[in-house]
Short mmCIF file of C-alpha atoms in Angstrom, two decimals:
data_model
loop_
_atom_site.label_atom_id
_atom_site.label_comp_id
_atom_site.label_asym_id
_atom_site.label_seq_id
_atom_site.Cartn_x
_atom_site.Cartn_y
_atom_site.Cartn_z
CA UNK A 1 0.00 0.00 0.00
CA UNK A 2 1.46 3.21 -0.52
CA UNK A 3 1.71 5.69 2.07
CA UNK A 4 1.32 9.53 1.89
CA UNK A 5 3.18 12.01 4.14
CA UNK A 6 0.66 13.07 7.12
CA UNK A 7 -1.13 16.35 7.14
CA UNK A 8 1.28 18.78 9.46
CA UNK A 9 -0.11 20.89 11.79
CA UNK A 10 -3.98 20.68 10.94
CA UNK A 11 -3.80 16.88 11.75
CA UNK A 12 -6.50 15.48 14.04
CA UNK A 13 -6.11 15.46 17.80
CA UNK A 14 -7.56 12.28 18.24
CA UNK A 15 -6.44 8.57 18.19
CA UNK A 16 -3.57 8.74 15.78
CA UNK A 17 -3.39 6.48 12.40
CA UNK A 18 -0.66 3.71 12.13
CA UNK A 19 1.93 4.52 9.11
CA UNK A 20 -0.31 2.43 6.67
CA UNK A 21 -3.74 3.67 7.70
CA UNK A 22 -3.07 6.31 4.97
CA UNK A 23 -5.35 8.61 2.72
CA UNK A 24 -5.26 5.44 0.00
CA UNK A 25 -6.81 3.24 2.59
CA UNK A 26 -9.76 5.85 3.57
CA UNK A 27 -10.19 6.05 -0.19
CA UNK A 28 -10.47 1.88 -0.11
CA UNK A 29 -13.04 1.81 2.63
CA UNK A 30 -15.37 4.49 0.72
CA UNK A 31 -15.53 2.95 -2.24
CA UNK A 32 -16.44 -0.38 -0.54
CA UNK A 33 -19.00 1.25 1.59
CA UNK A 34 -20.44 3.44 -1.00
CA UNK A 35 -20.64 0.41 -3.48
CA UNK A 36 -22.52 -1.53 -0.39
CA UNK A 37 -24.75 1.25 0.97
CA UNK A 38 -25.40 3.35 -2.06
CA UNK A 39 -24.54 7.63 -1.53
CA UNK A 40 -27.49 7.88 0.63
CA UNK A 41 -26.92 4.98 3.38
CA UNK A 42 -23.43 5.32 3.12
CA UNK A 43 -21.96 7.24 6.57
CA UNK A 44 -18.91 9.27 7.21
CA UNK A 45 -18.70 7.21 10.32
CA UNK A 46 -18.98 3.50 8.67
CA UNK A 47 -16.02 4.35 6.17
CA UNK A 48 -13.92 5.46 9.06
CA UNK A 49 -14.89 2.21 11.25
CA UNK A 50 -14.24 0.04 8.01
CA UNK A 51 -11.09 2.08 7.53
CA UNK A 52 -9.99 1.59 11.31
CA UNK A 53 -9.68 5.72 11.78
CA UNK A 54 -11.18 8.63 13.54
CA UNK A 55 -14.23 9.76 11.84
CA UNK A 56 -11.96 13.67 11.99
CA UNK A 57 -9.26 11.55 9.85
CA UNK A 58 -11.84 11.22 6.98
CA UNK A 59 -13.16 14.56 6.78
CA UNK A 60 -9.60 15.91 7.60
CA UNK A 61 -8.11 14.54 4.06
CA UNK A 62 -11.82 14.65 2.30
CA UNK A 63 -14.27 17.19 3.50
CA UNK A 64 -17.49 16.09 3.22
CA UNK A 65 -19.23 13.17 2.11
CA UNK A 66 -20.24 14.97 -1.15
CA UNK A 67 -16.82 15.61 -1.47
CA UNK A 68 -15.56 11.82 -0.95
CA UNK A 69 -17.61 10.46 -3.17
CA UNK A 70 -16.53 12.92 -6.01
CA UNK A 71 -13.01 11.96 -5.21
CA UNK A 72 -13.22 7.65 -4.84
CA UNK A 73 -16.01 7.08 -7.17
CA UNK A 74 -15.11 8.62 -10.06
CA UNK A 75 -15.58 7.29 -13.87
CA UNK A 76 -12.56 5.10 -14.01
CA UNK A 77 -11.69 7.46 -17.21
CA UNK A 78 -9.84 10.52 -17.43
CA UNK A 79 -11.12 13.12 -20.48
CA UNK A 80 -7.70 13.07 -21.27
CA UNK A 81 -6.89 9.51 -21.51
CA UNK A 82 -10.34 9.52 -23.70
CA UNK A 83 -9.64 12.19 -26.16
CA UNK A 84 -6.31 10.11 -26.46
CA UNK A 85 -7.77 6.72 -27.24
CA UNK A 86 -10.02 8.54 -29.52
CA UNK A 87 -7.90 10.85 -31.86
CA UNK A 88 -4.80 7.85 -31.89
CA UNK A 89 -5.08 5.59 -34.83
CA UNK A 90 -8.03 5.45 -37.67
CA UNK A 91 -10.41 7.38 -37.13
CA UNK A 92 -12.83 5.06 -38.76
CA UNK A 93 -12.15 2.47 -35.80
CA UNK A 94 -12.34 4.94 -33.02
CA UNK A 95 -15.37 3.08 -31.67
CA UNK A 96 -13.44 0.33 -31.46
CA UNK A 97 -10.49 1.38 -29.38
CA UNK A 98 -13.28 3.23 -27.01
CA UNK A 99 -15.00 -0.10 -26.22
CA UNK A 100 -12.01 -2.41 -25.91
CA UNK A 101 -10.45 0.64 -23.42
CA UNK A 102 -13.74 0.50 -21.39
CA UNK A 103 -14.30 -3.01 -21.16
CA UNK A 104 -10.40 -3.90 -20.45
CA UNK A 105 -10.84 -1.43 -17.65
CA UNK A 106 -13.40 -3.32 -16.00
CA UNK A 107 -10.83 -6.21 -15.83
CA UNK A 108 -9.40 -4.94 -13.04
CA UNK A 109 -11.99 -5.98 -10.09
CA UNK A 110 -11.26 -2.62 -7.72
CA UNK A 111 -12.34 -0.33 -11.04
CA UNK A 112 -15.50 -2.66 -11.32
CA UNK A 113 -16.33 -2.39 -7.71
CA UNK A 114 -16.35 1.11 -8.24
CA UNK A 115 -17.84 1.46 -11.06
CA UNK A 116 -21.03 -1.10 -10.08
CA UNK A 117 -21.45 1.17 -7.13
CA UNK A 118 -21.03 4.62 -9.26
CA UNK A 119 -24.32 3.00 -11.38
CA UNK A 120 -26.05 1.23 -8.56
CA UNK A 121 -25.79 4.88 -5.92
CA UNK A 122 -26.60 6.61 -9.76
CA UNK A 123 -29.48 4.99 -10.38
CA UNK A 124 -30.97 5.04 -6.84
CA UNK A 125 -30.45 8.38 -5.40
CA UNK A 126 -30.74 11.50 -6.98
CA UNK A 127 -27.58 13.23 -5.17
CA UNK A 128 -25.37 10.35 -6.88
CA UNK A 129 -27.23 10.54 -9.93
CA UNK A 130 -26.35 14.76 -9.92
CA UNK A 131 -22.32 13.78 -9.09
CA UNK A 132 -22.59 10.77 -12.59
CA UNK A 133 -24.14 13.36 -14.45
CA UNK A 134 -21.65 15.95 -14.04
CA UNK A 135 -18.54 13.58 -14.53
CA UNK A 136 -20.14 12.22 -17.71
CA UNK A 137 -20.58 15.73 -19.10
CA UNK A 138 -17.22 16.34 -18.03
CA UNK A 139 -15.49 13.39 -18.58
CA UNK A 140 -17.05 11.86 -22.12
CA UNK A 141 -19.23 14.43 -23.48
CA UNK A 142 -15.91 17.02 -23.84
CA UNK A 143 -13.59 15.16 -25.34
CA UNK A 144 -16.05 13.25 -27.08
CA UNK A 145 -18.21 16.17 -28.70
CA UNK A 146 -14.66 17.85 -29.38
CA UNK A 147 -14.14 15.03 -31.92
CA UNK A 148 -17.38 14.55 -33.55
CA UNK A 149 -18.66 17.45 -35.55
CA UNK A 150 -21.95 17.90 -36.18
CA UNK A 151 -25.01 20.73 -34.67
CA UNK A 152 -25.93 17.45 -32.93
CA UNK A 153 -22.41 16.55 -31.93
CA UNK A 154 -23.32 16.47 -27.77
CA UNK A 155 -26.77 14.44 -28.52
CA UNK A 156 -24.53 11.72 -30.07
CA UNK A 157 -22.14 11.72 -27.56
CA UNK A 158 -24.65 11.19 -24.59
CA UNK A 159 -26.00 8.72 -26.65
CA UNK A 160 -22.42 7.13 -27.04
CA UNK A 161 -22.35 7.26 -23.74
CA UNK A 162 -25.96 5.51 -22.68
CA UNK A 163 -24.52 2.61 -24.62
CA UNK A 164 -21.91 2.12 -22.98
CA UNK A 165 -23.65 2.92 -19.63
CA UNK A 166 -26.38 0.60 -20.22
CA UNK A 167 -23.83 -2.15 -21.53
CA UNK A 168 -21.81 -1.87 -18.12
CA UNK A 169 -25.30 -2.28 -16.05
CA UNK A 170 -26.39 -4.60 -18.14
CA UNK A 171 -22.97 -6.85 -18.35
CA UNK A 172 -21.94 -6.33 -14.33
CA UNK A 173 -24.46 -5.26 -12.49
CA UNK A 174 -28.20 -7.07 -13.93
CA UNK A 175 -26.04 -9.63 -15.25
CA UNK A 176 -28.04 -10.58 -18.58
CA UNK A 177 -26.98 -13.27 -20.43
CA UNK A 178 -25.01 -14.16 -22.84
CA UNK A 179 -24.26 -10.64 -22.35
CA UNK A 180 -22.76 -11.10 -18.90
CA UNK A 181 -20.16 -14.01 -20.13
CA UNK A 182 -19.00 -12.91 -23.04
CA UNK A 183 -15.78 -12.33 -23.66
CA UNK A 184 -14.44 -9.11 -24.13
CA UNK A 185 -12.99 -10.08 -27.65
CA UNK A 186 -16.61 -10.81 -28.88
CA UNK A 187 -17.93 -8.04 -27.69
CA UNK A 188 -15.90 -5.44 -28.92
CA UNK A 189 -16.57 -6.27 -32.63
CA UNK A 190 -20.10 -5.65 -32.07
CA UNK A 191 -20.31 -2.51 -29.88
CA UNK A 192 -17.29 -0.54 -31.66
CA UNK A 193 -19.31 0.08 -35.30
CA UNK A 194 -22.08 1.05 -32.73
CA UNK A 195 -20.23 3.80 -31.04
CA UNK A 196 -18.66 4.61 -34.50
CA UNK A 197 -22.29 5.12 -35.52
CA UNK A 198 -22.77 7.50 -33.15
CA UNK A 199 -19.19 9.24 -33.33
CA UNK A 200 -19.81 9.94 -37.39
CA UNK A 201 -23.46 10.52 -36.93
CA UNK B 1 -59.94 4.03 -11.83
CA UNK B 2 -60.87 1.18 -13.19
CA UNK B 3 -62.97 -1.28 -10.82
CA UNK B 4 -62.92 -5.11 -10.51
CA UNK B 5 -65.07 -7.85 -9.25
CA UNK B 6 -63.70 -8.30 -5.49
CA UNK B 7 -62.94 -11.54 -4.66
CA UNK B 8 -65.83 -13.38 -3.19
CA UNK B 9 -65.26 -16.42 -0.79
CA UNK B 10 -61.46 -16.21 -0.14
CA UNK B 11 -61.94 -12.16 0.86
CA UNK B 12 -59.95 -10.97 3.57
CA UNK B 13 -62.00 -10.58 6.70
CA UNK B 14 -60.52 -7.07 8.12
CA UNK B 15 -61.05 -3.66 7.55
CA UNK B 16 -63.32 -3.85 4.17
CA UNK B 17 -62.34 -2.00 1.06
CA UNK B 18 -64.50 0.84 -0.25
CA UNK B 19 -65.79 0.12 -3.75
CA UNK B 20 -62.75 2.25 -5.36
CA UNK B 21 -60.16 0.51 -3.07
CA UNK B 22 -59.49 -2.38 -5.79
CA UNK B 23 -56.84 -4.33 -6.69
CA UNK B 24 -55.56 -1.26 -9.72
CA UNK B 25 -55.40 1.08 -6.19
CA UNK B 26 -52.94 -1.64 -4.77
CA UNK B 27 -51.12 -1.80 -7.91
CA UNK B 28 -50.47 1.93 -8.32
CA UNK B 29 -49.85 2.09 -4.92
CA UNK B 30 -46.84 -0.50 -4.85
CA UNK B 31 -45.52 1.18 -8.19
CA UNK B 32 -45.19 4.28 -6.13
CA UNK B 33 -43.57 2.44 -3.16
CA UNK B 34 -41.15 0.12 -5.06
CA UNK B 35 -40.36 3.07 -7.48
CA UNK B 36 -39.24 5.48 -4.54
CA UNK B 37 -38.13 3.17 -1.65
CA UNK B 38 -36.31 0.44 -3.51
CA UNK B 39 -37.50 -3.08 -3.53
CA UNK B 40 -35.86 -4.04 -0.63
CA UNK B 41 -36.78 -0.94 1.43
CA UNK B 42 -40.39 -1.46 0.17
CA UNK B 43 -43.04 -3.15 2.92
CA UNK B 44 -46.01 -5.02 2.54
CA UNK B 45 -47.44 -2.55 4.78
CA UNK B 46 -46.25 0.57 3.52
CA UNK B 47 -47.61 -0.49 0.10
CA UNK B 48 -51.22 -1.69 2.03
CA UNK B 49 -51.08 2.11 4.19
CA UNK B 50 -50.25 4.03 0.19
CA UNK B 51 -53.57 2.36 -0.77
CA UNK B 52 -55.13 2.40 2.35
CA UNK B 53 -56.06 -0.91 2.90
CA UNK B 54 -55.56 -3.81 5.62
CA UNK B 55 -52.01 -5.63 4.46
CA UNK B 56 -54.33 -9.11 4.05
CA UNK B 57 -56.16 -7.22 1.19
CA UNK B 58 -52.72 -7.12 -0.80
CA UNK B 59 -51.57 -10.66 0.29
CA UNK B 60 -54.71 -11.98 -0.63
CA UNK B 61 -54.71 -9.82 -4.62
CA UNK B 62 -50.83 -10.37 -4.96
CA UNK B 63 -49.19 -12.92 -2.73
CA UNK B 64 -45.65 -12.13 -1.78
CA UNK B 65 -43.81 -8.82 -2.17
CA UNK B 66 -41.74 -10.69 -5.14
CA UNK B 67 -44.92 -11.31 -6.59
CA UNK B 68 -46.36 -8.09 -6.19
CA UNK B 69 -42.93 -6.57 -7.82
CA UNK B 70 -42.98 -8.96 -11.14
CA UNK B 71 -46.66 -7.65 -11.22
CA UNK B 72 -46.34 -4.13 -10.85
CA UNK B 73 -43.00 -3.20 -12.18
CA UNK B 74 -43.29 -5.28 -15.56
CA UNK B 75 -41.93 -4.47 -18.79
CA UNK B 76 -44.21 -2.17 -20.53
CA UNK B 77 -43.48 -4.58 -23.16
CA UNK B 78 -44.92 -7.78 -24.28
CA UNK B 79 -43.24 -10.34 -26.26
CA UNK B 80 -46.17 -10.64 -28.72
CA UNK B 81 -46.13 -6.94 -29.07
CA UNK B 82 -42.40 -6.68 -29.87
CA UNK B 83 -42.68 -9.49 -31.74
CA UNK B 84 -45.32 -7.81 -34.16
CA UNK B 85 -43.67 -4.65 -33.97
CA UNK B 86 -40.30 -6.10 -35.70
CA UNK B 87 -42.17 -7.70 -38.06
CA UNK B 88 -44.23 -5.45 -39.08
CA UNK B 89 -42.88 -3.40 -41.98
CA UNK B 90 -39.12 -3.39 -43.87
CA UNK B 91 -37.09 -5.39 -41.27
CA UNK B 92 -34.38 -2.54 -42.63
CA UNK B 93 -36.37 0.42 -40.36
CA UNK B 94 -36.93 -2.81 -37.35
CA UNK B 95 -34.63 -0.83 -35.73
CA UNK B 96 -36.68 3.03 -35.85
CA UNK B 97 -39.63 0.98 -35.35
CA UNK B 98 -38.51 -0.36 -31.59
CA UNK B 99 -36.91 2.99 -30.78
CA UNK B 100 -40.03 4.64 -31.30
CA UNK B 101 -42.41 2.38 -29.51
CA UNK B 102 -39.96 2.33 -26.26
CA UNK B 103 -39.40 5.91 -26.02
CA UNK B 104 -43.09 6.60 -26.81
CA UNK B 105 -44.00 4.61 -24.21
CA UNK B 106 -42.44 6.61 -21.84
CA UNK B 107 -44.39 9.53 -22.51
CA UNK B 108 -46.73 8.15 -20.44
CA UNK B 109 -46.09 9.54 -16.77
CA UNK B 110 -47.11 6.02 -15.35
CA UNK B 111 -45.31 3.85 -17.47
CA UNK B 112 -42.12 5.73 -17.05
CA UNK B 113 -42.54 5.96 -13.49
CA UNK B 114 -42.52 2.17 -13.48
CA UNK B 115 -39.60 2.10 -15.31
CA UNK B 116 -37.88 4.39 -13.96
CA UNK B 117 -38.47 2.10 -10.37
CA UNK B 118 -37.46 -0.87 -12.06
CA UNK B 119 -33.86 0.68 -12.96
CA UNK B 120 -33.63 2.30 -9.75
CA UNK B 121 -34.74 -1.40 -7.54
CA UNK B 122 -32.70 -3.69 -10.55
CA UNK B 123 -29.53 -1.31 -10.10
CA UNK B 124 -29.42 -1.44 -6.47
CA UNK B 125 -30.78 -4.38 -5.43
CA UNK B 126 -29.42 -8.17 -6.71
CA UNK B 127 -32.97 -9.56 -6.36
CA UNK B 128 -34.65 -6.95 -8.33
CA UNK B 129 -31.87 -7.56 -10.21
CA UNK B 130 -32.29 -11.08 -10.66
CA UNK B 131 -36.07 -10.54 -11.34
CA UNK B 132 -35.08 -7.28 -14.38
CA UNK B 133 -32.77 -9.87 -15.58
CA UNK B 134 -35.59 -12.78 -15.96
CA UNK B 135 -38.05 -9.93 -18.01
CA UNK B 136 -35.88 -9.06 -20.33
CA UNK B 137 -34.80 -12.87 -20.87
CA UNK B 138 -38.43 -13.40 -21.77
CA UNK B 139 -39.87 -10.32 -22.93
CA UNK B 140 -36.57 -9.01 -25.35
CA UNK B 141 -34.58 -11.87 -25.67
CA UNK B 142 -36.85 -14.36 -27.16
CA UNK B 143 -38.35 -12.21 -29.85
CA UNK B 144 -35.46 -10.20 -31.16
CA UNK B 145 -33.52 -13.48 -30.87
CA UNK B 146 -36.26 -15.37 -33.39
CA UNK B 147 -36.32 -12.52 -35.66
CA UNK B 148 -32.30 -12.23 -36.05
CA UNK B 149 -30.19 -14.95 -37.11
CA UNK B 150 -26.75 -16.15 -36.71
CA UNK B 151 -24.54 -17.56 -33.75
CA UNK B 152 -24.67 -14.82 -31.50
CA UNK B 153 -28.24 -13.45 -32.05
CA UNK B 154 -28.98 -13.55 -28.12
CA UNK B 155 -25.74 -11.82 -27.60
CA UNK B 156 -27.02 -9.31 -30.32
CA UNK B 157 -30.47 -8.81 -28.71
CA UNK B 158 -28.88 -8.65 -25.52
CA UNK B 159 -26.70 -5.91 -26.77
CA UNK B 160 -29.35 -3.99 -28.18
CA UNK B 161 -31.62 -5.02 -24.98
CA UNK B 162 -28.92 -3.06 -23.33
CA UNK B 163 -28.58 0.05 -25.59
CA UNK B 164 -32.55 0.56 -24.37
CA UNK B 165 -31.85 0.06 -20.72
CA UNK B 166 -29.16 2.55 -21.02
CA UNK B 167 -30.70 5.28 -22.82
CA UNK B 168 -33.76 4.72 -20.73
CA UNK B 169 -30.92 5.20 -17.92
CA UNK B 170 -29.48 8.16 -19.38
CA UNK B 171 -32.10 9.95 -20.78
CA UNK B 172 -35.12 9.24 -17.09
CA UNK B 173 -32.97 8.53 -14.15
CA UNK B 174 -29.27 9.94 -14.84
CA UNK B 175 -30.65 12.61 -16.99
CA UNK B 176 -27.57 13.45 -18.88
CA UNK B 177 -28.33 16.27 -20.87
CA UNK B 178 -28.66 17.04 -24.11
CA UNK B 179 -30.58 13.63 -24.45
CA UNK B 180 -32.82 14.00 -21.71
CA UNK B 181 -34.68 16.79 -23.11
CA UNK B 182 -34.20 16.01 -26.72
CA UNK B 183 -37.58 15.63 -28.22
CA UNK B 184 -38.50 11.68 -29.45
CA UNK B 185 -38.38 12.87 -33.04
CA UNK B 186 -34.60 13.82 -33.04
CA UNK B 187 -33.24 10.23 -31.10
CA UNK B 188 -35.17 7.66 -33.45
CA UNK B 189 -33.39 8.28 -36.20
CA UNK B 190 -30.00 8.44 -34.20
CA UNK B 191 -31.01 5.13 -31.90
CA UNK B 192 -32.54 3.31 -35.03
CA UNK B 193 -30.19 2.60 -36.74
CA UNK B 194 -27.91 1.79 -33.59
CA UNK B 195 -30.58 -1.08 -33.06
CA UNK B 196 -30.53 -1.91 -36.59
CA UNK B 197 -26.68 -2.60 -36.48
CA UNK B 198 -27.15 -5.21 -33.51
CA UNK B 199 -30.24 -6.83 -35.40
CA UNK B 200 -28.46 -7.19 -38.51
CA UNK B 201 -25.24 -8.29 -36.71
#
């Protein structure tokens, strides 16, 4: 686990973390509680019990809860990274390279956990469904809309982007089948022209 | 409201109904409940107080509270009708033709509130989950499968299956803008042939 130097002289007073009780492993507890509980349910007090720390600890490095989630739940996707996938190589396969990125991502089971409880907290309560809406806007419909040209150009990018939410709910979360157990190498044959579709409009 | 016969031997023996307390009143009244509580959350007897009736009056129309959900938060969909649907006409516009039924379904405040409940209860909750997952098995899978061919038709439906449940996502719950308030007329022939692509593999 990696450890981050401790805040100086604004530190809590009270019981004092061990070296590896560390920012990261706050962040770890969240996302596990948030993913559990949902936004609403979830307590500043049950991540800092699940994280072994002062409740002062988690507000200390994360303000408030609004705040936390912002910071542990976000899309596994920076706009960056995005715009990147998207502009390098052929254009015309762009849809491609977006789903295999996605999907690849979800590989990794902590990204998964996080992003099942980013759709499940989304879909249930309104203040989570506020924080998705703004990092989609942010994250995908920038970069995204940037690319694609068109007086339509954002309406195809949400709708780029309700594919792939709805494939990601539908895949990990409702678990339809064969959806659910395909493999990503079948999958990204089919979904890429579909996000193309959208990209060239 | 519409009335019913109420039942006659097997009727609960407590509080009696008024004439409009009828099985519809229980109905609406659990959409309500499951669509802003949750399934889980949801209560026999906060479902029986929304309608204002004794709890036995909603064990005795419905059964169980799984029972009462498969009722209530259905599909607005029927196989046969989605079935007739994709047949009906060019199968080339199959695709505009399913967009356009879905989303103008949801124009209806009390269809989409159902829906709406069953993404909220099926993203949250594994055995809402598990009971979304069964509908769509039935209701999306088996039609669009028949009507496409191929090896992976059901992973086709359930790829377009999944395109719906997003936007639906997107567009009622999430409400990532531009597509939540773009009117019906300006997604079908963006979604259409999005659909199309998965039906013609």
């Amino acid at each position: 686990m990696q450890t981050r130097p401790e805040p100086a002289d604004d530190r809590p007073r009270g019981r004092r973390p061990g070296p590896s009780v560390t920012r990261d492993a706050i962040a770890a507890a969240a996302a596990e509680v948030f993913a559990q509980q949902g936004y609403d349910r979830a307590t500043i007090r049950a991540i800092a019990t699940q994280a072994g720390v002062d409740t002062r600890l988690v507000t200390h490095w994360f303000g408030s809860k609004q705040e936390l989630f912002v910071q542990v739940m976000r899309l596994p996707v920076s706009p960056e990274e995005l715009g990147r996938r998207l502009s390098a190589g052929e254009p015309a396969h762009a849809g491609e390279r977006i789903a295999a990125y996605v999907l690849g991502l979800m590989d990794d089971e902590a990204v998964r956990q996080r992003v099942v409880g980013l759709l499940r907290s989304a879909a249930s309560e309104p203040r989570a469904a506020d924080l998705l809406r703004g990092a989609v806007t942010r994250t995908i419909l920038g970069p995204v809309g940037a690319l694609v040209g068109g007086d339509d150009a954002q309406l195809r990018a949400s709708l780029a982007a309700s594919q792939m939410v709805g494939l990601l709910l539908a895949r990990y979360v409702v678990r339809v089948e064969p959806l659910a157990s395909a493999p990503v190498a079948d999958l990204v044959p089919l979904v890429g022209p579909v996000l193309q579709r959208y990209l060239d409009g």
